[in-house]
């Protein structure tokens, strides 16, 4: 389901956002340091995140952008990571918090990977335009399923919102924001995969070269 306004009220307090954990080393992208956010605007049936998504009221603590950045940068320097991120929930919730965090990243040597399902950006092209001012940013757009039917099965959301991550990628590319797509493939047929890949190619052929596939 698409629940952004209700979820934001729970996990955002001014410029603070809820996190379950501030920094941990991960193997992705050759090594990255990631915080664990709380709160998502989708309720995917097979989501690995569990409590940060399903129990936002009772999970995590509120932190300022400075607290999050300081924890991420300290851990990243310890492990020699260039990339930092926040994962396990929806990265676009709490725009003030996110943008203040990205401003701090822009003054550093790190690249921030924004993890998103594309709902917010696809619904609001102005969001992509605002993101374009940050130079140390890469956006990873996760597409839940290779067809509307699988999307509804995975998320329980309205089928019409399946187009939003594709729109998000289109808006980001037009605004010059570094981005790539990640496609959930666990329950998809080869035919639907080809259709999804064609849809990405129509936005920009290069999206297939950087396409990630996850089960």
Short mmCIF file of C-alpha atoms in Angstrom, two decimals:
data_model
loop_
_atom_site.label_atom_id
_atom_site.label_comp_id
_atom_site.label_asym_id
_atom_site.label_seq_id
_atom_site.Cartn_x
_atom_site.Cartn_y
_atom_site.Cartn_z
CA UNK A 1 0.00 0.00 0.00
CA UNK A 2 1.06 3.60 -0.64
CA UNK A 3 1.13 5.18 2.87
CA UNK A 4 3.52 8.11 2.73
CA UNK A 5 1.66 10.87 4.67
CA UNK A 6 0.69 8.60 7.57
CA UNK A 7 4.13 7.02 7.84
CA UNK A 8 5.94 10.36 7.67
CA UNK A 9 4.05 11.61 10.71
CA UNK A 10 5.44 8.68 12.69
CA UNK A 11 9.08 8.72 11.60
CA UNK A 12 9.74 12.44 11.02
CA UNK A 13 10.02 15.18 13.65
CA UNK A 14 11.14 18.47 12.13
CA UNK A 15 14.56 17.80 10.61
CA UNK A 16 14.94 14.58 12.60
CA UNK A 17 14.23 11.09 11.29
CA UNK A 18 13.93 7.74 13.00
CA UNK A 19 16.75 5.21 12.56
CA UNK A 20 17.09 1.74 14.01
CA UNK A 21 20.87 1.82 13.57
CA UNK A 22 23.22 4.60 12.50
CA UNK A 23 26.09 2.82 10.78
CA UNK A 24 27.10 -0.68 9.75
CA UNK A 25 29.48 -1.96 7.06
CA UNK A 26 27.89 -3.81 4.13
CA UNK A 27 29.43 -5.68 1.21
CA UNK A 28 27.28 -4.04 -1.49
CA UNK A 29 28.93 -1.95 -4.22
CA UNK A 30 32.33 -3.21 -3.18
CA UNK A 31 31.82 -2.01 0.37
CA UNK A 32 29.50 0.63 1.79
CA UNK A 33 28.53 2.00 5.19
CA UNK A 34 24.79 2.18 5.75
CA UNK A 35 22.33 3.41 8.35
CA UNK A 36 19.05 1.60 8.97
CA UNK A 37 16.12 3.95 8.41
CA UNK A 38 12.65 3.50 9.87
CA UNK A 39 9.48 3.99 7.83
CA UNK A 40 8.34 3.15 4.31
CA UNK A 41 5.45 4.22 2.09
CA UNK A 42 4.93 0.66 0.77
CA UNK A 43 4.15 -2.54 2.64
CA UNK A 44 5.76 -5.21 0.49
CA UNK A 45 4.66 -8.69 1.53
CA UNK A 46 8.15 -10.19 1.36
CA UNK A 47 10.11 -7.23 2.72
CA UNK A 48 13.25 -8.28 4.62
CA UNK A 49 13.24 -5.15 6.76
CA UNK A 50 10.48 -6.24 9.17
CA UNK A 51 10.31 -3.96 12.24
CA UNK A 52 11.65 -0.73 10.63
CA UNK A 53 8.84 -0.98 8.06
CA UNK A 54 6.07 -2.83 9.89
CA UNK A 55 6.49 -1.37 13.39
CA UNK A 56 7.69 2.23 12.91
CA UNK A 57 5.93 3.45 16.08
CA UNK A 58 8.04 1.25 18.34
CA UNK A 59 11.26 0.99 16.34
CA UNK A 60 14.29 3.26 16.40
CA UNK A 61 15.15 6.72 17.72
CA UNK A 62 15.11 10.19 16.19
CA UNK A 63 18.42 11.61 14.93
CA UNK A 64 19.48 14.87 13.31
CA UNK A 65 21.19 14.92 9.89
CA UNK A 66 24.44 15.82 11.65
CA UNK A 67 24.24 12.80 13.95
CA UNK A 68 23.57 10.48 11.03
CA UNK A 69 26.34 11.92 8.89
CA UNK A 70 28.88 11.85 11.71
CA UNK A 71 28.15 8.18 12.41
CA UNK A 72 28.26 7.23 8.73
CA UNK A 73 31.46 9.12 7.99
CA UNK A 74 33.25 7.76 11.07
CA UNK A 75 32.40 4.17 10.13
CA UNK A 76 33.14 4.70 6.43
CA UNK A 77 36.62 6.05 7.20
CA UNK A 78 37.24 3.13 9.54
CA UNK A 79 36.43 0.59 6.82
CA UNK A 80 37.79 2.57 3.88
CA UNK A 81 34.41 3.00 2.21
CA UNK A 82 33.69 5.70 -0.37
CA UNK A 83 29.94 5.05 -0.42
CA UNK A 84 27.49 5.76 2.40
CA UNK A 85 23.75 5.21 2.45
CA UNK A 86 20.61 4.58 4.47
CA UNK A 87 18.61 1.47 3.72
CA UNK A 88 15.87 -0.94 4.91
CA UNK A 89 13.11 1.68 4.45
CA UNK A 90 12.15 4.54 2.12
CA UNK A 91 14.87 7.14 1.68
CA UNK A 92 12.72 10.05 0.49
CA UNK A 93 10.58 10.35 3.61
CA UNK A 94 11.37 13.58 5.44
CA UNK A 95 12.71 15.84 2.71
CA UNK A 96 14.19 18.40 5.10
CA UNK A 97 16.17 15.73 6.92
CA UNK A 98 17.35 14.17 3.66
CA UNK A 99 18.40 17.44 2.05
CA UNK A 100 20.29 18.62 5.14
CA UNK A 101 22.06 15.27 5.20
CA UNK A 102 22.94 15.58 1.51
CA UNK A 103 24.34 19.07 2.10
CA UNK A 104 26.75 17.58 4.63
CA UNK A 105 27.69 14.80 2.22
CA UNK A 106 28.42 17.36 -0.49
CA UNK A 107 31.08 18.91 1.75
CA UNK A 108 32.77 15.54 2.24
CA UNK A 109 34.65 12.94 0.21
CA UNK A 110 31.73 10.50 0.25
CA UNK A 111 29.03 9.55 -2.23
CA UNK A 112 25.54 9.04 -0.81
CA UNK A 113 23.37 6.30 -2.32
CA UNK A 114 19.72 7.25 -1.92
CA UNK A 115 17.60 4.09 -1.76
CA UNK A 116 14.03 4.63 -2.97
CA UNK A 117 11.05 2.79 -4.42
CA UNK A 118 10.40 5.79 -6.64
CA UNK A 119 6.90 6.54 -5.35
CA UNK A 120 7.66 10.05 -4.10
CA UNK A 121 9.91 11.14 -6.96
CA UNK A 122 7.65 9.60 -9.61
CA UNK A 123 4.67 11.43 -8.14
CA UNK A 124 6.52 14.76 -7.92
CA UNK A 125 9.02 15.67 -10.67
CA UNK A 126 10.02 18.75 -8.68
CA UNK A 127 11.68 16.39 -6.18
CA UNK A 128 14.08 15.20 -8.88
CA UNK A 129 14.86 18.79 -9.80
CA UNK A 130 15.68 19.61 -6.19
CA UNK A 131 17.95 16.56 -5.94
CA UNK A 132 19.94 17.75 -8.96
CA UNK A 133 21.76 20.37 -6.88
CA UNK A 134 23.61 17.70 -4.91
CA UNK A 135 26.83 16.55 -6.56
CA UNK A 136 27.78 13.64 -4.27
CA UNK A 137 24.55 11.72 -4.85
CA UNK A 138 23.47 8.53 -6.61
CA UNK A 139 19.84 7.37 -6.58
CA UNK A 140 18.96 3.67 -6.68
CA UNK A 141 15.35 3.15 -7.73
CA UNK A 142 13.87 -0.21 -6.74
CA UNK A 143 11.06 -1.47 -9.00
CA UNK A 144 8.83 -4.00 -7.27
CA UNK A 145 8.10 -6.56 -9.98
CA UNK A 146 8.32 -6.62 -13.77
CA UNK A 147 4.58 -6.19 -14.34
CA UNK A 148 1.61 -4.45 -12.75
CA UNK A 149 0.20 -7.81 -11.65
CA UNK A 150 3.38 -8.79 -9.82
CA UNK A 151 3.70 -5.30 -8.36
CA UNK A 152 0.22 -5.56 -6.84
CA UNK A 153 1.01 -9.06 -5.58
CA UNK A 154 4.21 -7.87 -3.91
CA UNK A 155 3.03 -4.54 -2.50
CA UNK A 156 -0.76 -4.59 -2.25
CA UNK A 157 -0.70 -1.10 -3.79
CA UNK A 158 -2.90 0.16 -6.62
CA UNK A 159 -1.72 -1.07 -10.03
CA UNK A 160 -1.64 2.50 -11.36
CA UNK A 161 1.28 3.33 -9.05
CA UNK A 162 3.50 0.75 -10.78
CA UNK A 163 4.43 3.43 -13.30
CA UNK A 164 5.88 5.74 -10.63
CA UNK A 165 9.41 4.25 -10.34
CA UNK A 166 9.75 4.42 -14.13
CA UNK A 167 8.64 8.05 -14.05
CA UNK A 168 11.12 8.66 -11.23
CA UNK A 169 13.99 7.35 -13.36
CA UNK A 170 12.86 9.49 -16.28
CA UNK A 171 12.68 12.64 -14.13
CA UNK A 172 16.06 11.96 -12.50
CA UNK A 173 17.79 11.41 -15.83
CA UNK A 174 16.26 14.56 -17.32
CA UNK A 175 17.56 16.52 -14.33
CA UNK A 176 21.05 15.03 -14.65
CA UNK A 177 20.92 13.04 -11.41
CA UNK A 178 23.08 9.90 -11.32
CA UNK A 179 20.77 6.90 -10.95
CA UNK A 180 20.16 3.24 -11.69
CA UNK A 181 17.29 0.76 -11.46
CA UNK A 182 16.93 -2.39 -9.40
CA UNK A 183 14.24 -4.86 -10.48
CA UNK A 184 12.61 -7.47 -8.25
CA UNK A 185 12.48 -10.67 -10.33
CA UNK A 186 11.45 -13.48 -7.96
CA UNK A 187 7.98 -14.10 -9.40
CA UNK A 188 8.33 -12.78 -12.93
CA UNK A 189 8.15 -14.61 -16.23
CA UNK A 190 10.84 -14.11 -18.92
CA UNK A 191 8.21 -12.36 -21.02
CA UNK A 192 7.46 -9.80 -18.31
CA UNK A 193 11.17 -9.29 -17.72
CA UNK A 194 11.64 -8.41 -21.38
CA UNK A 195 8.76 -5.95 -21.21
CA UNK A 196 10.21 -4.29 -18.11
CA UNK A 197 13.65 -4.08 -19.70
CA UNK A 198 12.09 -2.57 -22.84
CA UNK A 199 10.37 0.01 -20.67
CA UNK A 200 13.70 0.93 -19.10
CA UNK A 201 15.39 1.07 -22.51
CA UNK A 202 12.73 3.48 -23.74
CA UNK A 203 13.67 5.81 -20.88
CA UNK A 204 17.39 5.45 -21.49
CA UNK A 205 19.28 2.49 -23.03
CA UNK A 206 22.07 2.83 -20.48
CA UNK A 207 19.71 1.81 -17.68
CA UNK A 208 20.06 -1.82 -18.76
CA UNK A 209 23.84 -1.71 -18.32
CA UNK A 210 23.50 -0.65 -14.69
CA UNK A 211 20.35 -2.67 -13.97
CA UNK A 212 20.44 -4.69 -10.75
CA UNK A 213 18.20 -7.73 -10.32
CA UNK A 214 17.17 -8.93 -6.88
CA UNK A 215 15.15 -11.90 -5.65
#
